[in-house]
Coordinates of C-alpha atoms and ligand atoms in Angstrom, one line a residue:
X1 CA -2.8 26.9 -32.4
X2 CA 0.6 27.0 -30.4
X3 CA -1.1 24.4 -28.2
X4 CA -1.8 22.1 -31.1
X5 CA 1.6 22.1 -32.3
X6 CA 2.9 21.2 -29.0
X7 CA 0.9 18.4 -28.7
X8 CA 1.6 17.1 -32.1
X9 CA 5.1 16.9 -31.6
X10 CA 4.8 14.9 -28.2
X11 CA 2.7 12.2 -29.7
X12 CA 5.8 11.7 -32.6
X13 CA 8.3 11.9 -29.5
X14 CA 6.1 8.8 -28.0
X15 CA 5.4 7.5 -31.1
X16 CA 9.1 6.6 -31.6
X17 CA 9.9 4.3 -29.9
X18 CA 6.6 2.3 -30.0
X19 CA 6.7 1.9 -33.9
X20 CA 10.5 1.0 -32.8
X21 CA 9.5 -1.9 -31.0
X22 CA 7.7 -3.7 -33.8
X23 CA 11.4 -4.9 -34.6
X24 CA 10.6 -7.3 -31.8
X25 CA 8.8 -9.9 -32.9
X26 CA 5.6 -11.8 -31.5
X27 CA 6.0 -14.4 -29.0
X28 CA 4.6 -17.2 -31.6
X29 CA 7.0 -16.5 -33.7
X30 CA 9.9 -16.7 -31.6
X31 CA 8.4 -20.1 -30.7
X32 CA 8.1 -21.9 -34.1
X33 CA 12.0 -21.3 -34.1
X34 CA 13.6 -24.7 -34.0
X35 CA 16.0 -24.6 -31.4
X36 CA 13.1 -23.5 -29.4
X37 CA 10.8 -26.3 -30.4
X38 CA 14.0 -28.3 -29.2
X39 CA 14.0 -26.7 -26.1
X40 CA 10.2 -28.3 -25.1
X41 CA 11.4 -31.4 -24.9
X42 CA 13.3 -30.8 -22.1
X43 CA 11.5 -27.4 -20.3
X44 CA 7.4 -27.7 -19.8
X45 CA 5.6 -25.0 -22.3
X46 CA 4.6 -23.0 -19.7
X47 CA 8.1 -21.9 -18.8
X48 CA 9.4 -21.6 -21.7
X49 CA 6.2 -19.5 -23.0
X50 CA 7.0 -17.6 -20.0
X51 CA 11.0 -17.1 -20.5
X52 CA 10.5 -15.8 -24.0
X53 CA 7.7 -13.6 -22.5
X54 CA 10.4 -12.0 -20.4
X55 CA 13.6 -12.1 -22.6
X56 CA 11.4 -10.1 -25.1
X57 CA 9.4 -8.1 -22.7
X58 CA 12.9 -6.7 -21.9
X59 CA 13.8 -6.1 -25.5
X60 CA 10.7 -3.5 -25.9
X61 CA 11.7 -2.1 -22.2
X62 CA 15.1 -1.2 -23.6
X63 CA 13.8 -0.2 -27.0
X64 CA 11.1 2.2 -25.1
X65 CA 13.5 3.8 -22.9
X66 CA 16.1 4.3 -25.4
X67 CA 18.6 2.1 -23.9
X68 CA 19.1 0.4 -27.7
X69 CA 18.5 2.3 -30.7
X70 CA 16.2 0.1 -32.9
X71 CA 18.1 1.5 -36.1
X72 CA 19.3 -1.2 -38.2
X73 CA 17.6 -4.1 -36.1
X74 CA 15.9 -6.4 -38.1
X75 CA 13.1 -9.2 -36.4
X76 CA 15.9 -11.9 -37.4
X77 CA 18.6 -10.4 -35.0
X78 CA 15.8 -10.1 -32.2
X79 CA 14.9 -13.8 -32.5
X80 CA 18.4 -14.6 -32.6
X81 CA 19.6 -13.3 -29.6
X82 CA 16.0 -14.2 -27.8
X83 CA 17.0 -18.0 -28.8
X84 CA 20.6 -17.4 -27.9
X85 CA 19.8 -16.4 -24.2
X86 CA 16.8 -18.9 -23.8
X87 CA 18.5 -21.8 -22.2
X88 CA 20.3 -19.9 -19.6
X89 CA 17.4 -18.0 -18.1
X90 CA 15.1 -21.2 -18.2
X91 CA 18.0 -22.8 -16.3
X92 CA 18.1 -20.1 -13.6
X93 CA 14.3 -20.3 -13.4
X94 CA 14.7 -23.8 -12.8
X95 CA 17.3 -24.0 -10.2
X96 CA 16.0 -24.5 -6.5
X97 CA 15.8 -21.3 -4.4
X98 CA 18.1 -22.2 -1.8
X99 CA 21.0 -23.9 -3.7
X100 CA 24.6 -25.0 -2.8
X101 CA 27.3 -22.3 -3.0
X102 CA 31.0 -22.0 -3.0
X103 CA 32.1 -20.9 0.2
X104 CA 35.5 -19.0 -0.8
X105 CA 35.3 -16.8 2.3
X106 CA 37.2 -18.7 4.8
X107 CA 35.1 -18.4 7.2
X108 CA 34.4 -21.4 8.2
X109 CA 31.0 -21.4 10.1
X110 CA 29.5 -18.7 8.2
X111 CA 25.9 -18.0 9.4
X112 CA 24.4 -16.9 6.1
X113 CA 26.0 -19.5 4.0
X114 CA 24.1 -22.2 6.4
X115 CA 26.8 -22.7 9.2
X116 CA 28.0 -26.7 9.4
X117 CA 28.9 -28.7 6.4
X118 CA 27.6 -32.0 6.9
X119 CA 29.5 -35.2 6.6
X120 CA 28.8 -37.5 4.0
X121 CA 27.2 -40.4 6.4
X122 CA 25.0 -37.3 7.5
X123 CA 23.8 -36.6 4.4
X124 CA 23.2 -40.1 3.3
X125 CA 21.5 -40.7 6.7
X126 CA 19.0 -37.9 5.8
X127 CA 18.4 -39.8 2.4
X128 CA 17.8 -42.8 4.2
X129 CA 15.3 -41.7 6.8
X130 CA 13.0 -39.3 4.7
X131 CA 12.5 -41.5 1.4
X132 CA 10.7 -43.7 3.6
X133 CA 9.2 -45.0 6.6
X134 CA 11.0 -44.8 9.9
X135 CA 11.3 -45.9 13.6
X136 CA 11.1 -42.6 14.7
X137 CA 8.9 -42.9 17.5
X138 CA 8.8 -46.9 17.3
X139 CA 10.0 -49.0 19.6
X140 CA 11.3 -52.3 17.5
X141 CA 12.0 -54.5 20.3
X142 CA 9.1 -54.3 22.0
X143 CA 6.8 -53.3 18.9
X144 CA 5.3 -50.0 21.1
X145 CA 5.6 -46.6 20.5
X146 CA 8.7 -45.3 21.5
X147 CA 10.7 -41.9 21.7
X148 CA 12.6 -39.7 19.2
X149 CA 15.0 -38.9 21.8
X150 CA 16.0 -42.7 21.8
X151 CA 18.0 -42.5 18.9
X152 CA 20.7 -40.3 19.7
X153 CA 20.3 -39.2 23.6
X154 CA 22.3 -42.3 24.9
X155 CA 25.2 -41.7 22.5
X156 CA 24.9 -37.7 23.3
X157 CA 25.3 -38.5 27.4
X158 CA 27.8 -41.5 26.8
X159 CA 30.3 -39.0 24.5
X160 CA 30.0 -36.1 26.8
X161 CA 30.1 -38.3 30.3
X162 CA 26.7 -36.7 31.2
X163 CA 23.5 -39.0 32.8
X164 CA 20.7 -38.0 30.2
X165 CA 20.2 -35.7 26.9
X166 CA 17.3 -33.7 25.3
X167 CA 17.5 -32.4 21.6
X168 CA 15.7 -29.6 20.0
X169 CA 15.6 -27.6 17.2
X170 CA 18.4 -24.8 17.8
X171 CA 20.2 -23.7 20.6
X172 CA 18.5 -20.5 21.5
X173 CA 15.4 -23.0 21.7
X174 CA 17.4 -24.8 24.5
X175 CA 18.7 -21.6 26.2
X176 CA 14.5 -20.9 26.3
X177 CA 13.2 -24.2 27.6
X178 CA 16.0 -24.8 29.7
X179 CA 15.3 -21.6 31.6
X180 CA 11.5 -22.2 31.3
X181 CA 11.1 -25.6 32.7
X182 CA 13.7 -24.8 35.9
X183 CA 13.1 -21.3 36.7
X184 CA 9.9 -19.8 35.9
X185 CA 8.8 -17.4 38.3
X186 CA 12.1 -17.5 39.9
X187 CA 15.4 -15.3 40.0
X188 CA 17.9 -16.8 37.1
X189 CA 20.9 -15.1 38.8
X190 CA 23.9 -14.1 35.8
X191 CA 26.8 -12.2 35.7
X192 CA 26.8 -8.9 33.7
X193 CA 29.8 -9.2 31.7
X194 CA 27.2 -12.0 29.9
X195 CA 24.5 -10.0 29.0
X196 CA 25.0 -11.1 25.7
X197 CA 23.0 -10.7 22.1
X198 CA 23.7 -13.7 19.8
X199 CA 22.4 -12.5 16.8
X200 CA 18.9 -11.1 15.6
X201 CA 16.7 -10.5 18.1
X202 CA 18.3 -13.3 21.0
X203 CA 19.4 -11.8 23.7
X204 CA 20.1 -13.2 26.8
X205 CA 18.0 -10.5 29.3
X206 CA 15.1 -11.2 27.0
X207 CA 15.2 -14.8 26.8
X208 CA 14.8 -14.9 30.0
X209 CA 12.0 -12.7 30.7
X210 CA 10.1 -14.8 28.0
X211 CA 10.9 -18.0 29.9
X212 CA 8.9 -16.3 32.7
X213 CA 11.9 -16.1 35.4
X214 CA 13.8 -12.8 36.6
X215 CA 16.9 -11.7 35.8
X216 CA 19.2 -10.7 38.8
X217 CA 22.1 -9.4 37.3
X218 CA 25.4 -9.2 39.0
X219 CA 29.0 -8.1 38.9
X220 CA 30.2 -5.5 36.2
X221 CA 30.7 -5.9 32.5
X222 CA 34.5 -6.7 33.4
X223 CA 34.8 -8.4 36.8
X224 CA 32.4 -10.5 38.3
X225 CA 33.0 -12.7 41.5
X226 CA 31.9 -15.7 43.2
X227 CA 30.7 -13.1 46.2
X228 CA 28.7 -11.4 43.8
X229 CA 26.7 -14.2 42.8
X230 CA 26.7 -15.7 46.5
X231 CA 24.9 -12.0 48.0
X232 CA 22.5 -12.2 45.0
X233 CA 21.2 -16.2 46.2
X234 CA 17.6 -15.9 48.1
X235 CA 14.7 -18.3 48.6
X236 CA 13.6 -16.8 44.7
X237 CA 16.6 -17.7 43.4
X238 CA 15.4 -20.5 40.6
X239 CA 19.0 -20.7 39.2
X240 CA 22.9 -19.4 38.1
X241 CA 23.6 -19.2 34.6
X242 CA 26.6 -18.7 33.0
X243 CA 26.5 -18.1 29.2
X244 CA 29.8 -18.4 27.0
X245 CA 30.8 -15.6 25.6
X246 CA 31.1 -17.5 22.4
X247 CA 31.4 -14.1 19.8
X248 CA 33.1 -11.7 21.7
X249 CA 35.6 -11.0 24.0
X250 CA 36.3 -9.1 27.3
X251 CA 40.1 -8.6 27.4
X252 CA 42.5 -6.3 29.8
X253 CA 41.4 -6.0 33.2
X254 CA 38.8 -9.0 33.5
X255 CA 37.9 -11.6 36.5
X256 CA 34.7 -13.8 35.5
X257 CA 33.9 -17.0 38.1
X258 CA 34.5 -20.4 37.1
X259 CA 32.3 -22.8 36.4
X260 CA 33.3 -25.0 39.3
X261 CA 33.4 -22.6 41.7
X262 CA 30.0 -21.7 40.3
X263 CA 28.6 -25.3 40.9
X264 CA 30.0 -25.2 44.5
X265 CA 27.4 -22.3 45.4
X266 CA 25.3 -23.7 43.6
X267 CA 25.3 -26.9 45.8
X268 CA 25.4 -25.4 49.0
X269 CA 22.4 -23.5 48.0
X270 CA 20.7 -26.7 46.2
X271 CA 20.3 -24.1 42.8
X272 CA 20.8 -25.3 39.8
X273 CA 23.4 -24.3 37.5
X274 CA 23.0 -24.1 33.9
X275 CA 25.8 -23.1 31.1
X276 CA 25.0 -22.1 27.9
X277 CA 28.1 -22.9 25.9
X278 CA 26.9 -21.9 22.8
X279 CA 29.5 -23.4 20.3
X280 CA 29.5 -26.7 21.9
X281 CA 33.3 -28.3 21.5
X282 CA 33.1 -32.4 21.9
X283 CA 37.0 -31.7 20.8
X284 CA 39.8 -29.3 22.6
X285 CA 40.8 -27.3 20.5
X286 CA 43.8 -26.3 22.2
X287 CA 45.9 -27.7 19.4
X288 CA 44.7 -25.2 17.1
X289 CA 46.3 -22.5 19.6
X290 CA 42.8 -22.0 21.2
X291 CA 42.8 -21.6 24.5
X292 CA 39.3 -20.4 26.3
X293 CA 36.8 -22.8 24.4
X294 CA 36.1 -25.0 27.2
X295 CA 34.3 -28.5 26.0
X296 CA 31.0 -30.2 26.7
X297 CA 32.7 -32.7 28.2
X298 CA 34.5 -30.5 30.8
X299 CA 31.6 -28.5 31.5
X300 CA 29.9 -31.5 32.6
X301 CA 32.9 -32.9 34.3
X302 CA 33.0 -29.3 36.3
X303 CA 29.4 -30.2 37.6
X304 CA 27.1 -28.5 35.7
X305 CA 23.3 -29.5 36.0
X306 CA 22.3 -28.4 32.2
X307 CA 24.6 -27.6 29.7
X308 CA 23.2 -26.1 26.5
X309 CA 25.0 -25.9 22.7
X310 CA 24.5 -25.8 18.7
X311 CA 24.5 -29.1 16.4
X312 CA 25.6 -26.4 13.7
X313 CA 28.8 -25.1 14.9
X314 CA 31.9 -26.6 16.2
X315 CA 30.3 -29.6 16.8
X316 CA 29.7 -30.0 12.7
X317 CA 26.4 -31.1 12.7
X318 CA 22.6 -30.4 11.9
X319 CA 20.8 -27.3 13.2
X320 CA 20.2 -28.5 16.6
X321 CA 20.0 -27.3 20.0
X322 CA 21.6 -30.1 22.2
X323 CA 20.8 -30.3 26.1
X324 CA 23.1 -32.5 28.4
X325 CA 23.3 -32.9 32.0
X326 CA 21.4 -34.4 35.3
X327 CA 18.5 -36.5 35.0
X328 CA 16.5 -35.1 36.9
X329 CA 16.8 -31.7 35.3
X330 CA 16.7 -32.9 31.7
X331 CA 13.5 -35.4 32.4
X332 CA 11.4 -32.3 33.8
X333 CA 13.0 -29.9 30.5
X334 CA 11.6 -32.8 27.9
X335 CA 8.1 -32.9 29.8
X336 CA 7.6 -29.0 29.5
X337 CA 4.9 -28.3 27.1
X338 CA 7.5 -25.8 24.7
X339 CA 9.5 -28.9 24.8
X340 CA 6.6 -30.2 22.2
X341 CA 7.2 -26.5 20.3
X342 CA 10.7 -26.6 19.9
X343 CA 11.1 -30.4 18.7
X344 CA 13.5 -31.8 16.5
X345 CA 12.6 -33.4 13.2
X346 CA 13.9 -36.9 11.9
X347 CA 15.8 -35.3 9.2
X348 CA 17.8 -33.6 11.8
X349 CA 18.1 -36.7 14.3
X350 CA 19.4 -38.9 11.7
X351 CA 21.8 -36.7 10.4
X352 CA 23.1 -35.8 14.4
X353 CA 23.2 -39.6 15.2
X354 CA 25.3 -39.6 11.9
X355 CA 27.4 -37.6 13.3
X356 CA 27.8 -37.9 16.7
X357 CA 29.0 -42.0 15.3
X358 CA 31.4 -40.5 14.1
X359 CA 32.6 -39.0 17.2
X360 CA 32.3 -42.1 19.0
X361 CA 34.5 -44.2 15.9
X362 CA 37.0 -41.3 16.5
X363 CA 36.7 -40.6 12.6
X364 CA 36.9 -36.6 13.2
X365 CA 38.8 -36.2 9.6
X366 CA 35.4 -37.5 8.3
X367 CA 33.4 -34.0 9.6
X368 CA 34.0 -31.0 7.2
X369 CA 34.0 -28.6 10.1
X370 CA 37.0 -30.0 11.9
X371 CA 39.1 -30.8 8.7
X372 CA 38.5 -27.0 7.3
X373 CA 39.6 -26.2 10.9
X374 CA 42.4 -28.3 11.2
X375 CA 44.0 -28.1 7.8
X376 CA 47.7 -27.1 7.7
X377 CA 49.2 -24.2 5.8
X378 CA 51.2 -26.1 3.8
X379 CA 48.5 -27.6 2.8
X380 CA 46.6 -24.6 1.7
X381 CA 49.3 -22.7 0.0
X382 CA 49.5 -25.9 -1.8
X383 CA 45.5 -26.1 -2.5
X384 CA 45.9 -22.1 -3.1
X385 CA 48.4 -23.0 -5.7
X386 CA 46.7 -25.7 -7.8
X387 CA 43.6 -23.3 -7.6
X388 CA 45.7 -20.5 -9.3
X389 CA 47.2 -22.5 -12.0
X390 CA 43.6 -24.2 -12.9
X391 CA 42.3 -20.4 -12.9
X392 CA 45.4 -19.5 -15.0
X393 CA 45.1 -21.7 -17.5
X394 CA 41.3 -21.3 -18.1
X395 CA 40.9 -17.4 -17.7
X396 CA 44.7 -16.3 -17.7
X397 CA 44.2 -13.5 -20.1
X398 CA 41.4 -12.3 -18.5
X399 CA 42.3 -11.5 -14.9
X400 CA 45.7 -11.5 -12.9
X401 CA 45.9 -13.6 -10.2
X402 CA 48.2 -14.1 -6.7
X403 CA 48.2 -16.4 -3.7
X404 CA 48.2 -14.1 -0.9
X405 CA 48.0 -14.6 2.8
X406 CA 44.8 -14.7 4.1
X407 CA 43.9 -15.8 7.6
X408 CA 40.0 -16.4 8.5
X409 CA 38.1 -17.1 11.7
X410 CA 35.7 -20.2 12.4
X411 CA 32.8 -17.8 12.3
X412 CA 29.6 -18.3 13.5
X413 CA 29.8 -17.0 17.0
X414 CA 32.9 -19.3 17.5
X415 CA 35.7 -18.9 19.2
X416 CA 36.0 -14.7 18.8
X417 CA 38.9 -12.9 17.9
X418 CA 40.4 -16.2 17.1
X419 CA 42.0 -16.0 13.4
X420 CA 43.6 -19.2 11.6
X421 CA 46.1 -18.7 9.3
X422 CA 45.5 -19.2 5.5
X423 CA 45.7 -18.6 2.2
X424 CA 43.9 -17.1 -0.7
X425 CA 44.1 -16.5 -4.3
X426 CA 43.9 -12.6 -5.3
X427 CA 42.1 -12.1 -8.5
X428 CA 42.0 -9.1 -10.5
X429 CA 39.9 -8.3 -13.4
X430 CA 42.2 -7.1 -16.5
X431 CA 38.6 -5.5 -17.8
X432 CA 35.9 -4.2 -14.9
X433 CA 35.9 -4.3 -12.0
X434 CA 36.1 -6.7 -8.9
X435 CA 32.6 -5.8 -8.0
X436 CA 31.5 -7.0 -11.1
X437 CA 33.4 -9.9 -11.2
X438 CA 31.9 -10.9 -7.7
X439 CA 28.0 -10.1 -8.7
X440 CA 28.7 -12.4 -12.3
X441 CA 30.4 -14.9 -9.4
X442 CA 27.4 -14.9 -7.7
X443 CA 24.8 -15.3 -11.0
X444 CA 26.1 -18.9 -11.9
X445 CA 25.5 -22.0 -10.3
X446 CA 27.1 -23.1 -7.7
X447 CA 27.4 -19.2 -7.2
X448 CA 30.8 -18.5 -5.7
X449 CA 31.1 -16.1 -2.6
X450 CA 34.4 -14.8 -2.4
X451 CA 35.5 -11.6 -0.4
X452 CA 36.0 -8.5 -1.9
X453 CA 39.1 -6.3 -0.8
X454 CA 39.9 -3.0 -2.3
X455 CA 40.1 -4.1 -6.7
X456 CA 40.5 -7.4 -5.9
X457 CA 38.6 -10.7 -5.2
X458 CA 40.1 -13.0 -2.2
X459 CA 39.1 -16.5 -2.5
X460 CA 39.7 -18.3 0.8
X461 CA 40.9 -22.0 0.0
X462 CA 40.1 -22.9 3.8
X463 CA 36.5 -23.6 3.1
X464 CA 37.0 -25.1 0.0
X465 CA 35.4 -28.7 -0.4
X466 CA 36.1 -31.6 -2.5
X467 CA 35.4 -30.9 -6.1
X468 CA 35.3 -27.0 -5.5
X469 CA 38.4 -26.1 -7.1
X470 CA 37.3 -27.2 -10.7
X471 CA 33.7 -25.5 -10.1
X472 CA 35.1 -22.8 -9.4
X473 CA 37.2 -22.4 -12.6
X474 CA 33.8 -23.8 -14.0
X475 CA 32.2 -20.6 -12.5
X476 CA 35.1 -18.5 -13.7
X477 CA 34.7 -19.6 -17.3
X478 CA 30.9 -18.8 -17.1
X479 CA 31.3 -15.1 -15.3
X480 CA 33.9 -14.2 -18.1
X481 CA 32.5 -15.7 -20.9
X482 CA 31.2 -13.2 -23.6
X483 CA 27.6 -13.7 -23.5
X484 CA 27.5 -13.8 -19.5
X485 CA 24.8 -12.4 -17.7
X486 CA 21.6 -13.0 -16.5
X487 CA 18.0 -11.4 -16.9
X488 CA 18.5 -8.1 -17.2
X489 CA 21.7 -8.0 -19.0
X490 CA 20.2 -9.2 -22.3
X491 CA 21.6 -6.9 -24.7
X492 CA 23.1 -7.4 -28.1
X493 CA 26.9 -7.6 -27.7
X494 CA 27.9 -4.7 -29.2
X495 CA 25.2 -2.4 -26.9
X496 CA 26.0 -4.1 -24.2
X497 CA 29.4 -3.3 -23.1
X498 CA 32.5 -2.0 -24.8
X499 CA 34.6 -4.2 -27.3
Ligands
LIG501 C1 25.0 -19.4 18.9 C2 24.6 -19.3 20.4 C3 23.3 -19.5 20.8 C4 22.2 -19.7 19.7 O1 22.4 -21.0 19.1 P1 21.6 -21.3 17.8 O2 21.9 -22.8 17.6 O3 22.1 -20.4 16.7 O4 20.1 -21.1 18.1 C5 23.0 -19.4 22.1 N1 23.9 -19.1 23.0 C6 25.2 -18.9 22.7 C7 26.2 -18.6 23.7 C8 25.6 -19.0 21.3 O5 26.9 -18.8 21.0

């Protein structure tokens, strides 16, 4: 009997809510509404079939775990807010994966918000070359089948003063195939302070143990010297490598070789030498108070056979991996068979050539990189400035804002421990918190990815673009707004959050 009763009582306690949720009405229903009928003119039926699936899917979800008390909700109010939220989640469903973002960190090559900004006669050249057909391996003049190289190795060697260049798709490809094609079952001989790991799962001992050669490593983690690397040379050796330390830095009591001194051994030995630069400066950057970025151009000039760097950082261009150096050595890297693995696509040969024209016109305001490195201070309080006022006048009564100082680094495993001075706009939330403020930041489009420091949100004006301050406000009005929030947040008003 006592058993009976207890079971009675748990079938009204489930019972609840599931006679609650008939306040939620059927999908059909919600899709004879007009301003959903309006909506399939723009949006396929399936997706928006789908999207009212979901927004009211949700509704029983919160109405089955008690998260909204069904008392005094009608069908009507249901519908309402189902129609209300409709065009926002079918425009998030509809916006591409990987999508253009606000870059309000400051950093200016920053490896998860995709590195280089392109310039624009990069990204039109892209246009160009994949809506149609291309010369890409055709040779025009003499109507034969030609090389992809062709297109932008003569105006890679001609810029950095070397004989002959090879591109591939990143620079860890070209760090691999260098090493591959020259010293396979040989001794690559490098120093020990530049045993480095460049990010994920590249590191330099490992590279080149896949490549097939053997590492001899010399010197100490601070000091290495030119006799360390002339006792390690033997009839094995296949080559000396020197990799920049391009994203970190040894300092205090340090003695590294270099690179000339590096090729003179190398010469009297007849081993090749090969430096990995990593960043991959066509520019010095000693203006900018940087001091120990050396540049393609001098690497080459210091006699380097091979000299390896990215198209994606300091350089300002595509993902690349850009090989420079003797003939002889770059002919017998292109005709390796990972050199077929590792190849570059037209999209990302048009958009270097792009580029690298650029370079050669001397037209360096034109590439986003440089100009978000070079900008002045004044120029940035003054770009912090207009950003606060714009942000004033659109959300003023919602958050308190302040330009602050704010210096940032290039980023991307360039120049380390190197900071630029700058300036950011400090935004506090009157209501919530900054956290919030930067997850709603993040749930518009272009999302906006600021940095968050103690309450407040720093947004960076470094790596602001042309046209970002207004979407930013843009993105500012949407985060704020009263009905803000994505899937998930669907909840009447007054259950949502406090008044
Ligand atoms: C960044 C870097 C690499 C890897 O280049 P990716 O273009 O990212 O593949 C290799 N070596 C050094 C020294 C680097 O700084």
């Amino acid at each position: 009997m006592g058993e009976r009763v207890e079971k009675a009582s748990q079938v009204r306690v489930e019972s609840m809510p599931s006679q609650a949720v008939r306040v939620v009405p059927a999908v059909g229903r919600v899709l004879q509404h007009p301003k959903v009928k309006a909506l399939e003119q723009t949006f396929p039926h399936s997706a928006v079939l789908e999207a009212v699936r979901e927004l009211l899917d949700q509704w029983r979800g919160r109405i089955m775990d008690g998260r909204i008390q069904p008392k005094g909700l009608t069908q009507e109010a249901v519908t309402a807010d189902v129609v209300k939220r409709l065009l926002s989640v079918l425009e998030q469903k509809n916006r591409p994966n990987l999508r253009r973002v606000i870059n309000a960190t400051g950093v200016v090559l920053h490896t998860n918000l995709g590195r280089a900004v392109l310039p624009e006669q990069a990204a039109m050249a892209i246009m160009e070359v994949a809506r149609g057909y291309t010369n890409l391996e055709y040779d025009l003049q003499e109507g034969t089948r030609g090389s992809r190289q062709s297109h932008v190795a003569a105006l890679l060697a001609k810029l950095v003063g070397a004989e002959a260049a090879l591109v591939v798709n990143n620079n860890a490809a070209a760090v691999l195939l260098t090493i591959s094609a020259i010293a396979a079952g040989r001794d690559v001989i490098v120093s020990r302070g530049q045993q480095v790991e460049i990010g994920g799962s590249f590191r330099i001992p490992d590279i080149i143990r896949q490549s097939g050669a053997f590492m001899v490593e010399v010197g100490t983690t601070n000091k290495t010297r030119i006799t360390d690397y002339a006792n390690a040379i033997t009839e094995q050796t296949g080559a000396l490598l020197q990799i920049h330390t391009s994203n970190f830095r040894v300092v205090g009591f340090t003695q590294s070789v270099p690179l000339k001194d590096l090729v003179e051994l190398g010469r009297r030995h007849s081993v090749p030498v090969i430096s990995d630069l990593g960043s991959g400066s066509l520019i010095d950057l000693r203006g900018l108070g940087v001091t120990d970025e050396p540049t393609v151009q001098e690497c080459i000039a210091a006699g380097a056979d091979v000299v390896t760097f990215s198209g994606d950082k300091l350089l300002g261009g595509p993902q690349a991996g850009i090989i420079v150096g003797r003939k002889r050595w770059v002919d017998m890297i292109a005709k390796h068979p990972l050199a077929r693995a590792v190849r570059s696509d037209k999209l990302t040969l048009a958009a270097l050539e792009a580029v690298l024209r650029l370079y050669r016109e001397n037209k360096l305001e034109e590439i986003p990189t440089l100009s978000a490195l070079y900008t002045s201070v004044e120029e940035l309080q003054a770009r912090a400035e207009q950003l606060q006022q714009e942000l004033s006048s659109a959300v003023g009564n919602l958050v308190e804002l302040k330009v602050v100082e704010d210096p940032s680094q290039a980023g991307g495993g360039s120049l380390p421990g190197f900071e630029l001075p700058g300036r950011a706009v400090a935004v506090k939330p009157v209501k919530g918190t900054a956290h919030g403020l930067q997850r709603r930041l993040r749930e518009v489009h272009p999302a906006v990815i600021g940095r968050q420091q103690q309450d407040r949100l720093l947004l960076n004006v470094r790596t602001l673009l042309p046209g970002d301050i207004e979407a930013v406000v843009d993105a500012f009005v949407q985060a704020l707004s009263a009905d803000a929030g994505s899937v998930g947040h669907c909840l009447p008003d007054h259950q949502d959050r406090p008044l």
